[in-house]
mmCIF file of C-alpha atoms in Angstrom:
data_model
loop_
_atom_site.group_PDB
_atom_site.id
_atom_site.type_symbol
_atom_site.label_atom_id
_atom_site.label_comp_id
_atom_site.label_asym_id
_atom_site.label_seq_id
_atom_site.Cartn_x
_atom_site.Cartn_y
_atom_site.Cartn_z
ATOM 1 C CA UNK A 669 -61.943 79.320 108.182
ATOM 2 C CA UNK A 670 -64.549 79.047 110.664
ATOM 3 C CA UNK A 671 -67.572 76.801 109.623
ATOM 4 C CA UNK A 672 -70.364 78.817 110.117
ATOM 5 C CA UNK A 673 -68.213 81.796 108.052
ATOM 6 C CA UNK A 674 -67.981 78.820 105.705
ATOM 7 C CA UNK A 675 -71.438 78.440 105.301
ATOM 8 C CA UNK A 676 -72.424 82.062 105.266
ATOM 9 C CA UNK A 677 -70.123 82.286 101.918
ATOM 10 C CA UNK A 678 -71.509 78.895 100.268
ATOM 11 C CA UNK A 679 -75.233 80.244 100.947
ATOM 12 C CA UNK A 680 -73.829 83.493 99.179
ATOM 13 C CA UNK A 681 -72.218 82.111 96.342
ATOM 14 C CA UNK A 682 -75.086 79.380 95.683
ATOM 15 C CA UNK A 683 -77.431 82.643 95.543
ATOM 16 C CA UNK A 684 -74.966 84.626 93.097
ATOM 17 C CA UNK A 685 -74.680 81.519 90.964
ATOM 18 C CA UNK A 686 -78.521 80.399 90.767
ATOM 19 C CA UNK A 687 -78.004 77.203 92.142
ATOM 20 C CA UNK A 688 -79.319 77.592 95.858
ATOM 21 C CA UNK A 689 -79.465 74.423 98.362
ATOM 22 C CA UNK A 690 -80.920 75.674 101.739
ATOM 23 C CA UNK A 691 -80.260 73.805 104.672
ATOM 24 C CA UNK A 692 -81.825 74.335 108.219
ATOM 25 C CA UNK A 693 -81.717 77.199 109.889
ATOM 26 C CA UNK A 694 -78.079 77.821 111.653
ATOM 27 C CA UNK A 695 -77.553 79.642 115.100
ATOM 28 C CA UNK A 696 -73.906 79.810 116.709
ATOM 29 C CA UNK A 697 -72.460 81.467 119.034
ATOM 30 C CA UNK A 698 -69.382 83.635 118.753
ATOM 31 C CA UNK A 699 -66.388 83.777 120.732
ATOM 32 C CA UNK A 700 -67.508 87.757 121.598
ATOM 33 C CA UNK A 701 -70.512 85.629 123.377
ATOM 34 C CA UNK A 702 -73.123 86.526 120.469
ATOM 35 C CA UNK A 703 -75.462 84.547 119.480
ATOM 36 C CA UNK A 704 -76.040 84.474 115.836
ATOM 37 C CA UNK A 705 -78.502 82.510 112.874
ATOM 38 C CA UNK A 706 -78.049 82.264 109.398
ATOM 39 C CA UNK A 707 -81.208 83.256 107.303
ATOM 40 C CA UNK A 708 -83.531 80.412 105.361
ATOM 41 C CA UNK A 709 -85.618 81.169 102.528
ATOM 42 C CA UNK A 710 -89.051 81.708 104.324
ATOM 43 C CA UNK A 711 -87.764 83.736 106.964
ATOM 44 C CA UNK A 712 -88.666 86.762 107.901
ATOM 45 C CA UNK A 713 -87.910 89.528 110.725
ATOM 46 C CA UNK A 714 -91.019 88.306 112.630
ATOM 47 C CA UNK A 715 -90.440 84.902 112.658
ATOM 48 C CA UNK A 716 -86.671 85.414 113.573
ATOM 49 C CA UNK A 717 -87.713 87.265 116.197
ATOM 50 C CA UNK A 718 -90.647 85.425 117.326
ATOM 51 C CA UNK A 719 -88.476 82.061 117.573
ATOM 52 C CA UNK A 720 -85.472 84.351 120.190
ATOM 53 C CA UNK A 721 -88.321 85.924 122.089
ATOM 54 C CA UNK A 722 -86.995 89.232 120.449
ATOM 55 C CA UNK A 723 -88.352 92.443 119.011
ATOM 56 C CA UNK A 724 -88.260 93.042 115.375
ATOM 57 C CA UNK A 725 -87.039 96.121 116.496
ATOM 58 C CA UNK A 726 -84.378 94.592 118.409
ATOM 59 C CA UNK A 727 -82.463 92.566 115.395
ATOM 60 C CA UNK A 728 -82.849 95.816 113.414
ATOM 61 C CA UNK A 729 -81.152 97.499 115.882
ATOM 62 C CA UNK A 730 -77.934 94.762 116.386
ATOM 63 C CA UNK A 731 -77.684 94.194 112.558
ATOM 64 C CA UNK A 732 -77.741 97.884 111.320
ATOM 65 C CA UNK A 733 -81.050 97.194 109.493
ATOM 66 C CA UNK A 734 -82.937 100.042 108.041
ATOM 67 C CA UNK A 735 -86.993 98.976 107.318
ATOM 68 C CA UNK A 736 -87.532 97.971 104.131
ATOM 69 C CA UNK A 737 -83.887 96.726 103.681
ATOM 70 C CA UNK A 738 -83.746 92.952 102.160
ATOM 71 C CA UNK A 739 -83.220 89.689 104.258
ATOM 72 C CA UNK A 740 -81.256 87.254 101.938
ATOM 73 C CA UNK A 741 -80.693 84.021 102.846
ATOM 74 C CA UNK A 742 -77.255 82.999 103.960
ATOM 75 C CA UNK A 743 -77.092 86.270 105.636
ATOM 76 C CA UNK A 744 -75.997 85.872 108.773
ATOM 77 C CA UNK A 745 -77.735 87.814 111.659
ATOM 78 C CA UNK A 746 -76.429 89.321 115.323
ATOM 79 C CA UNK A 747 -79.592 87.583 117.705
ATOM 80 C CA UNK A 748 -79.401 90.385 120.660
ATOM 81 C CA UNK A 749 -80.103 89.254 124.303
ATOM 82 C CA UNK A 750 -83.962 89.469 124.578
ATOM 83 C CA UNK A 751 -86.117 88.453 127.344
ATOM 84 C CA UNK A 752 -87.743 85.481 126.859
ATOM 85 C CA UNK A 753 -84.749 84.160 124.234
ATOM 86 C CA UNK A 754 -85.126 80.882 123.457
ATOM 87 C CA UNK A 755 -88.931 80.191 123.597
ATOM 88 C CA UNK A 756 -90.144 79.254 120.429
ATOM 89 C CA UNK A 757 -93.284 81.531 120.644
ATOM 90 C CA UNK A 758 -94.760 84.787 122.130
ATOM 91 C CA UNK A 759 -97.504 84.657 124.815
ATOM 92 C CA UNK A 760 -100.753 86.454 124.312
ATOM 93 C CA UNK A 761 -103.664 87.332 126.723
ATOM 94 C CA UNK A 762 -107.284 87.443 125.426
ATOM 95 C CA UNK A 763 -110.211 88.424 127.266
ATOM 96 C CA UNK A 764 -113.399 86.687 126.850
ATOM 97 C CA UNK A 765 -115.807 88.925 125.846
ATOM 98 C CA UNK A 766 -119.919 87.939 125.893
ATOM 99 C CA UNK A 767 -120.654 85.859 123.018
ATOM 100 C CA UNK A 768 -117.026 84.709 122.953
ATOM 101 C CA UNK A 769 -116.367 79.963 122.154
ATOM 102 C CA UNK A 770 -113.268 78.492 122.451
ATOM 103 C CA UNK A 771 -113.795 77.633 119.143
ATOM 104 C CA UNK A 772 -114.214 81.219 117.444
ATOM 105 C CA UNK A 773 -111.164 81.824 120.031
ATOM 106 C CA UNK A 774 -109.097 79.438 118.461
ATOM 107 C CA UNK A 775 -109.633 80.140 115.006
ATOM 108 C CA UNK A 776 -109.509 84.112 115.716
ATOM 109 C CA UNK A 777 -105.509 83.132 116.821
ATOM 110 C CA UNK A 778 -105.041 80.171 114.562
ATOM 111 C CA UNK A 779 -104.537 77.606 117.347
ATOM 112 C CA UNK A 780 -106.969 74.830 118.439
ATOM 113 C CA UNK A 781 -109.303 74.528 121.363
ATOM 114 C CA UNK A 782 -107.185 71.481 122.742
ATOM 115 C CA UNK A 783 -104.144 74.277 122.581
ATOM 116 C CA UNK A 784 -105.773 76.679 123.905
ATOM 117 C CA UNK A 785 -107.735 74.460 126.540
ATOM 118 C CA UNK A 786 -103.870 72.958 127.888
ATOM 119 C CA UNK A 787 -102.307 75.891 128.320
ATOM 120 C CA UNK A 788 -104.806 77.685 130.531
ATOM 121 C CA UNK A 789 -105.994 74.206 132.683
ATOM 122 C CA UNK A 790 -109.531 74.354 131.098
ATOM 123 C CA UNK A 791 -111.262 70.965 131.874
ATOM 124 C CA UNK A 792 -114.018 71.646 129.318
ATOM 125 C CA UNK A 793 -114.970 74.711 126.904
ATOM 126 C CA UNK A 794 -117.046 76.608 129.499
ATOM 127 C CA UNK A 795 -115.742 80.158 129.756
ATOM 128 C CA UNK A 796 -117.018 83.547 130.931
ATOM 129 C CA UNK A 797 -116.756 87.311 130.303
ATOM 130 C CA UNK A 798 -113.871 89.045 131.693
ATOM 131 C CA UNK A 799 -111.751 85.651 132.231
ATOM 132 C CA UNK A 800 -108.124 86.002 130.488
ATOM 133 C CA UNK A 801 -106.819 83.048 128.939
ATOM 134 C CA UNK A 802 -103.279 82.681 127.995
ATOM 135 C CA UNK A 803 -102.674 82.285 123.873
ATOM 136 C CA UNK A 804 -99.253 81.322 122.240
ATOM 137 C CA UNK A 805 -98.543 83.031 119.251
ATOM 138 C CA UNK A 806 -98.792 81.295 116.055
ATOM 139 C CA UNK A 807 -96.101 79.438 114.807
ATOM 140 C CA UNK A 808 -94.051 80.543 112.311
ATOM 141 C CA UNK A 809 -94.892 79.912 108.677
ATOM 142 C CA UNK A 810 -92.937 76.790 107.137
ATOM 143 C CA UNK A 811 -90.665 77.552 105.257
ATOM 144 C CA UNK A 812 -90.349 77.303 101.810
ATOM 145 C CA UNK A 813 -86.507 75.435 99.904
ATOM 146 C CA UNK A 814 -85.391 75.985 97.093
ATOM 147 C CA UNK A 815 -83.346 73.204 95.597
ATOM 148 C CA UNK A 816 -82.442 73.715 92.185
ATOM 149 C CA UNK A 817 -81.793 70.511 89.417
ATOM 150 C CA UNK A 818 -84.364 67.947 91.281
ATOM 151 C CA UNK A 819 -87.080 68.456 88.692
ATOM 152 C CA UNK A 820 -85.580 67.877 84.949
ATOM 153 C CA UNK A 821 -87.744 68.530 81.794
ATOM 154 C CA UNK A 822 -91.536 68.776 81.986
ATOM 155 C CA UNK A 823 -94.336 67.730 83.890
ATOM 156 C CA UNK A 824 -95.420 65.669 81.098
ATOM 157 C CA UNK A 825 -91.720 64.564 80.390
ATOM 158 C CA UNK A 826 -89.702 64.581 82.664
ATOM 159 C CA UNK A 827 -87.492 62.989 85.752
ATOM 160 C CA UNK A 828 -86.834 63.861 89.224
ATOM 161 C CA UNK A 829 -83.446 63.756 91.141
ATOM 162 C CA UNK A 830 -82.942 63.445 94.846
ATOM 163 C CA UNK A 831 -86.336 64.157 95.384
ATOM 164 C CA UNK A 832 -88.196 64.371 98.867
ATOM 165 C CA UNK A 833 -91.296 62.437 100.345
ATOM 166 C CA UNK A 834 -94.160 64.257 101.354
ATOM 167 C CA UNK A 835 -93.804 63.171 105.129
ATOM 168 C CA UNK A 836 -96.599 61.607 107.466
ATOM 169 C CA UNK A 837 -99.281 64.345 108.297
ATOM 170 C CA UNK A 838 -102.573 64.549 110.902
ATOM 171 C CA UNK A 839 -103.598 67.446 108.487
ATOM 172 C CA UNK A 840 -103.185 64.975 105.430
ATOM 173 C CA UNK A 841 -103.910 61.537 104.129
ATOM 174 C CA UNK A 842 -101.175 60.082 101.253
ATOM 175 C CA UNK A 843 -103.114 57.370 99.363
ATOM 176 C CA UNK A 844 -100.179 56.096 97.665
ATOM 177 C CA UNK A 845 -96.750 57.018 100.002
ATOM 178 C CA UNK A 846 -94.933 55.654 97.386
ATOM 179 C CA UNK A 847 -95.958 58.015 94.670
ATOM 180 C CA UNK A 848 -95.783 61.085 97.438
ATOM 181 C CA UNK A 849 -92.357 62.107 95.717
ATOM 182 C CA UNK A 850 -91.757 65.734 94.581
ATOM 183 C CA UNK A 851 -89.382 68.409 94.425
ATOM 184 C CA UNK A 852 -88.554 70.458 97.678
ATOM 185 C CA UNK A 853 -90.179 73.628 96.985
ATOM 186 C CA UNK A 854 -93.632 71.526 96.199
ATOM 187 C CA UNK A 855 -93.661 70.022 99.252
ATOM 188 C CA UNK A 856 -92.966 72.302 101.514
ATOM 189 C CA UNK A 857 -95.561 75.308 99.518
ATOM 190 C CA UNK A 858 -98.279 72.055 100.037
ATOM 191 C CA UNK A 859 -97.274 71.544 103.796
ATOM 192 C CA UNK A 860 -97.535 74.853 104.430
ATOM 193 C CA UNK A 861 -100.540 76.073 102.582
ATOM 194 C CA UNK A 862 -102.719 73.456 104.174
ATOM 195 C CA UNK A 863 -101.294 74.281 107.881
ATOM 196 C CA UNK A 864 -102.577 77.704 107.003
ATOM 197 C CA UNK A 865 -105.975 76.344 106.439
ATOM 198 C CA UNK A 866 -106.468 74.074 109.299
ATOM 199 C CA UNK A 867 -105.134 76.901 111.414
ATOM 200 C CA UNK A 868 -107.993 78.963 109.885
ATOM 201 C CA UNK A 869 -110.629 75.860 110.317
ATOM 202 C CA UNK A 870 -109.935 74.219 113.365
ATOM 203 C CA UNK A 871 -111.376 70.758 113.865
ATOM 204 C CA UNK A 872 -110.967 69.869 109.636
ATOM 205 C CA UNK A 873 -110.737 66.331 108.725
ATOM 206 C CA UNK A 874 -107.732 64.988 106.678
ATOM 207 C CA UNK A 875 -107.198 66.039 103.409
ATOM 208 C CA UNK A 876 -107.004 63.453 100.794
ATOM 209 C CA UNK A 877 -103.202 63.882 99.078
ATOM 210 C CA UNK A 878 -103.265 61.759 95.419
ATOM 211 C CA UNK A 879 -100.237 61.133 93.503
ATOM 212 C CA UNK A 880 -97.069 63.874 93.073
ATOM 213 C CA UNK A 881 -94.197 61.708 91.254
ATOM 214 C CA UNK A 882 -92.727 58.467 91.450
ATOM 215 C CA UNK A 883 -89.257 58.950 93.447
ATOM 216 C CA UNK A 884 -87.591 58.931 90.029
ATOM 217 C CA UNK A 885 -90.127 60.869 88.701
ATOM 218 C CA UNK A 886 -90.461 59.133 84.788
ATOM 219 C CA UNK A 887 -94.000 58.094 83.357
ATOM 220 C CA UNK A 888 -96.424 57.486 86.100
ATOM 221 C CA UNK A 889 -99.607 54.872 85.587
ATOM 222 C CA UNK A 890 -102.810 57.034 85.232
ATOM 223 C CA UNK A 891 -101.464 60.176 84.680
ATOM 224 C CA UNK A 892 -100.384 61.910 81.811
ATOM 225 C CA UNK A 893 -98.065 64.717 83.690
ATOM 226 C CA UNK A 894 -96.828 64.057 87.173
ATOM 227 C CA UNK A 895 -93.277 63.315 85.449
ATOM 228 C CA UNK A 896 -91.118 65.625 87.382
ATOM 229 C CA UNK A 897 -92.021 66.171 90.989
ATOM 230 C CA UNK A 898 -94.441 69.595 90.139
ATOM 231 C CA UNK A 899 -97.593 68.513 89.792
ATOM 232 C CA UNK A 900 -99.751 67.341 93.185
ATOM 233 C CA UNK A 901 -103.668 66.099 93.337
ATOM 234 C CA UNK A 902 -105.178 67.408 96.361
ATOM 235 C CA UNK A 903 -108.659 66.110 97.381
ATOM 236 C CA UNK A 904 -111.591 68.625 98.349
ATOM 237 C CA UNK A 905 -112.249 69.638 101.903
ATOM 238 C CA UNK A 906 -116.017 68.747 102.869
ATOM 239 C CA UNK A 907 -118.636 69.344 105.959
ATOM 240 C CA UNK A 908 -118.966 65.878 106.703
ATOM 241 C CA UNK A 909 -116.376 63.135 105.601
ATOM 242 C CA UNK A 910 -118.151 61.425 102.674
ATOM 243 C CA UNK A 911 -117.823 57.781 102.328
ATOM 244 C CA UNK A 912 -114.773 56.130 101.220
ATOM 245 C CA UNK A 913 -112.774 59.836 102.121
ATOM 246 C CA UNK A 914 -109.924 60.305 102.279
ATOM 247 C CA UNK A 915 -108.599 56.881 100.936
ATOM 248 C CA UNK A 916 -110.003 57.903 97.634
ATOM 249 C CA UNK A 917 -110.886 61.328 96.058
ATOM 250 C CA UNK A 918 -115.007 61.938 96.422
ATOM 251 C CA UNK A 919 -116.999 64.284 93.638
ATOM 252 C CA UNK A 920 -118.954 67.205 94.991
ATOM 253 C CA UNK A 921 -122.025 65.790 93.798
ATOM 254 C CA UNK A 922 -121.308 62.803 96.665
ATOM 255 C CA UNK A 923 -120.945 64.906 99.645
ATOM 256 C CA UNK A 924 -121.087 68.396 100.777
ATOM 257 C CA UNK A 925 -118.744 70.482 99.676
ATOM 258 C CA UNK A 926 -116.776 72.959 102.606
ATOM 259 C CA UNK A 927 -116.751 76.137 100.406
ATOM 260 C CA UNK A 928 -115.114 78.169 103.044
ATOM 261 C CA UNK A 929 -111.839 75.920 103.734
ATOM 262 C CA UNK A 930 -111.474 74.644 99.909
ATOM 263 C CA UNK A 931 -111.609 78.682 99.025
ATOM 264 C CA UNK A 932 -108.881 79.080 101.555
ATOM 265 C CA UNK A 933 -106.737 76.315 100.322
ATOM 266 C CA UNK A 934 -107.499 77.815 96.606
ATOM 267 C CA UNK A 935 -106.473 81.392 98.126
ATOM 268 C CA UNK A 936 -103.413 80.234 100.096
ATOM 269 C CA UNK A 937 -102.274 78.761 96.330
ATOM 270 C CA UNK A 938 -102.811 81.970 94.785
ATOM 271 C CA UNK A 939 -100.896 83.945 97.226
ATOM 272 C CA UNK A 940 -98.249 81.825 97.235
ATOM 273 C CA UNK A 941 -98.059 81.922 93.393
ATOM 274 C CA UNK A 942 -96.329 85.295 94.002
ATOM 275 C CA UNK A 943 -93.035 83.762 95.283
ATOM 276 C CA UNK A 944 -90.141 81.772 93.779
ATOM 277 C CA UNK A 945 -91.361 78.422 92.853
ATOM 278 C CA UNK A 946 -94.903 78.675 94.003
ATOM 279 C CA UNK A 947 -97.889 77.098 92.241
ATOM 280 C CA UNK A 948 -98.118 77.962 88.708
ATOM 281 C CA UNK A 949 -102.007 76.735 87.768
ATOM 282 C CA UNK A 950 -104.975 74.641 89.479
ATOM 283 C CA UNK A 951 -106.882 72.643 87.357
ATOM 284 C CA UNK A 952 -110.364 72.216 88.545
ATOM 285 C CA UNK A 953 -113.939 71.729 87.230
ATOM 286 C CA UNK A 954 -115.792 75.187 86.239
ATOM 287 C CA UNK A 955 -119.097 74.105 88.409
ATOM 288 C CA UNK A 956 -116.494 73.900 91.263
ATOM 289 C CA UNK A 957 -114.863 76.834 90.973
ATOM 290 C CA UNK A 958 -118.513 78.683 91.224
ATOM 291 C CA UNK A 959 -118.994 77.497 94.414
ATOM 292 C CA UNK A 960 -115.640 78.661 95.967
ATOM 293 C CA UNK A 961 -116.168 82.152 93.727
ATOM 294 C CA UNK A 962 -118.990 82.729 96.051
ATOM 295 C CA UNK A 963 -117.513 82.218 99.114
ATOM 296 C CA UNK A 964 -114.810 84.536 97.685
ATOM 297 C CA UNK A 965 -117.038 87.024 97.049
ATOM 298 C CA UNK A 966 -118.794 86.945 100.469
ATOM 299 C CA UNK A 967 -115.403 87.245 101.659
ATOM 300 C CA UNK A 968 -115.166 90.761 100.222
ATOM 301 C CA UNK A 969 -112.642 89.968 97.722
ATOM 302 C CA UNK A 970 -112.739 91.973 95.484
ATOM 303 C CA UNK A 971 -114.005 91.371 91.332
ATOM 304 C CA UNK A 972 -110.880 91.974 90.305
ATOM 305 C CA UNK A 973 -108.911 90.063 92.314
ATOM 306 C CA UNK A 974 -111.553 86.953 91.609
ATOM 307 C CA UNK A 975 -111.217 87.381 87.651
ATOM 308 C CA UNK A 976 -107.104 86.861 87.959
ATOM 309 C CA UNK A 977 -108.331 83.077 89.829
ATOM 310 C CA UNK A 978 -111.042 81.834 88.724
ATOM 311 C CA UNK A 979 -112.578 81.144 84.714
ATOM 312 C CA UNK A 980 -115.698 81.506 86.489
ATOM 313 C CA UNK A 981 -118.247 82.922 85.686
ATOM 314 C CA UNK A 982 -116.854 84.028 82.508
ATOM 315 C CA UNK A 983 -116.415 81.179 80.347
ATOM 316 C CA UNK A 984 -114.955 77.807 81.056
ATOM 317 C CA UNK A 985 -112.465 78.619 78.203
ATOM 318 C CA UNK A 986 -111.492 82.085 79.519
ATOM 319 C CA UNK A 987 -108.026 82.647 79.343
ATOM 320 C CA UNK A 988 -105.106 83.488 81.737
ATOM 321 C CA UNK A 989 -106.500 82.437 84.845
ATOM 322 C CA UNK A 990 -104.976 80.377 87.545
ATOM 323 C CA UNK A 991 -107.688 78.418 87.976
ATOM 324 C CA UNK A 992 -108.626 76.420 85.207
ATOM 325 C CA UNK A 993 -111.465 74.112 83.964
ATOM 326 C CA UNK A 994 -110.263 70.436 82.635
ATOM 327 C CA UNK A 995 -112.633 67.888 82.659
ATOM 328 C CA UNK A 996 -113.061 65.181 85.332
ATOM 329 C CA UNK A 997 -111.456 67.199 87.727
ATOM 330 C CA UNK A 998 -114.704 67.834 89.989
ATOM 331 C CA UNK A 999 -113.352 65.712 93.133
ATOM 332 C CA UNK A 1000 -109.819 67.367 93.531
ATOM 333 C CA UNK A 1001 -107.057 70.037 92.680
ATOM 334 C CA UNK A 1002 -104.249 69.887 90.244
ATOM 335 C CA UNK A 1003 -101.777 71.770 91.363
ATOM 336 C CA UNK A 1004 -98.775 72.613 89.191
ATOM 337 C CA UNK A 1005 -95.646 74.617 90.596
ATOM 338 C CA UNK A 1006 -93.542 76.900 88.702
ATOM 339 C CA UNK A 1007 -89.498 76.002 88.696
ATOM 340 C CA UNK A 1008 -87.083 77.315 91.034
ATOM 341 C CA UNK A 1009 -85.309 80.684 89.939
ATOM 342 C CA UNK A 1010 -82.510 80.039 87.823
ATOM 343 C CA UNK A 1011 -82.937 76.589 87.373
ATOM 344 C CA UNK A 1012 -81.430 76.041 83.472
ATOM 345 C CA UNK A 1013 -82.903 71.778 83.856
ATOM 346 C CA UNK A 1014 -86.612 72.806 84.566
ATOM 347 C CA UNK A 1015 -88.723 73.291 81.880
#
């Protein structure tokens, strides 16, 4: 049996059985000369395409997809001859228009003014009306494995098998490396929620990470959860670096809070708490969460939409909300994930 047919039927049966490993994305080729890739969880249409300089239109097309039809992982996908196959992104063209920065540029396309300043030969930020400057498309979002039987029991009893480290980040600081252990799924929803932000806020400084698990996961000093890989501290983002940031977490009432990008953070959570093994709950103080609520609500989102986050400003003991007061936690999140689908060891 040929191995990537091999592969194709252990992604399959791993899905059918509830006990799915992803691995990185596979491409082959074929003996009939085509090219094809075996879907991740994360992917999508877009970013397939994106990554093969393709259409979405064009993989539709070559793998008899209707719209709306599902994209399983460990299906394995016909990648079409496209122009521009094998570039990793899209070009784009702006125009400057009169009032335009590199800076409201950059964060308009979620890149950064040294991207955007490289790939058009800029030697410093002046620009004028009518110039075009050249804009890659934005990366594909990370994505998100599922790994079932790492995290065993309960955050506040637990264990964690063959976990992995939250790797080395420019977008992060990890105070203690050694306690940077978690299950899969936690790392990579943290990774990618906070690439979201700083591609929304170019320029941020380092987020402060604090503890996950230990690799083992077990009983961790300070902490009365954190057992199992699903729980995560994440320090505040803030409009100047306080003192003494990001090597330790720093309460509002030291430094001045960045609504905008902790909101986003907080949103990027919440969205993500719609998908397999996303974030389940945030613990963080009710004063806080007023001042991201009105950011929020600036933001247009809607009252609604603000009641299912935030306790705020109903009650610091409202109920069902994924935000959630708990004392002492004015100077960072607490994030806890759900469990992967299907996962019988995760409690």
């Amino acid at each position: 049996m040929a191995a990537h047919t091999l592969r194709t039927r252990i992604a399959r049966w791993c899905l059918a059985m509830g006990s799915l490993v992803l691995a990185m994305p596979v491409q082959a080729a074929r003996p009939d000369g085509q090219a094809r890739y075996t879907v991740i969880s994360g992917d999508s249409l877009w970013s397939i395409a994106q990554h093969h300089g393709c259409r979405v239109s064009d993989l539709r097309r070559a793998n008899h997809l209707s719209e709306g039809s599902p994209l399983l992982a460990g299906t394995e996908l016909v990648i079409p001859t496209c122009k521009g196959k094998g570039k990793s992104s899209a070009a784009r063209v702006h125009e400057v228009a009169r009032g335009d920065t590199l800076s409201a540029i950059a964060a308009r396309y979620g890149t950064t003014v040294a991207e955007l300043r490289a790939a058009n030969d800029l030697k410093d930020d002046t620009i004028v009306p009518g110039q075009r400057l050249s804009i890659a498309a934005a990366p594909a979002e990370l994505p998100v494995r599922l790994v079932a039987g790492q995290s065993i029991g309960r955050p506040q009893r637990g264990s964690l098998a063959n976990g992995v480290q939250l790797p080395h980040s420019r977008q992060y600081f990890r105070r203690r490396p050694e306690w940077a252990w978690g299950a899969q799924h936690v790392v990579d929803h943290t990774r990618r929620a906070i690439d979201e932000v700083n591609r929304r806020h170019p320029g941020l400084h380092r987020l402060a990470i604090g503890d996950i698990s230990a690799p083992k996961g077990g009983v961790l000093p300070g902490h009365g959860s954190h057992q199992s890989g699903r729980d995560i501290d994440l320090g505040l983002y803030y409009t100047k670096v306080p003192a003494g940031y990001p090597e330790e977490f720093v309460p509002v009432a030291r430094g001045t809070l960045d609504a905008e990008a902790t909101w986003d953070l907080v949103h990027a959570f919440y969205r993500a708490s719609k998908n397999p093994g996303g974030p389940d709950k945030i613990f963080l103080d009710y004063e806080v969460q007023g001042k991201l609520h009105a950011v929020a609500r600036k933001a247009g989102i809607s009252r609604a939409t603000l009641t299912k986050i935030f306790q705020y400003p109903d009650g610091r003991w409202a109920r069902d909300r994924f935000v959630q007061h708990v004392p002492k936690h004015d100077d960072h999140l607490h994030v806890r994930f759900d469990c992967p689908p299907r996962d019988d060891e995760c409690h």
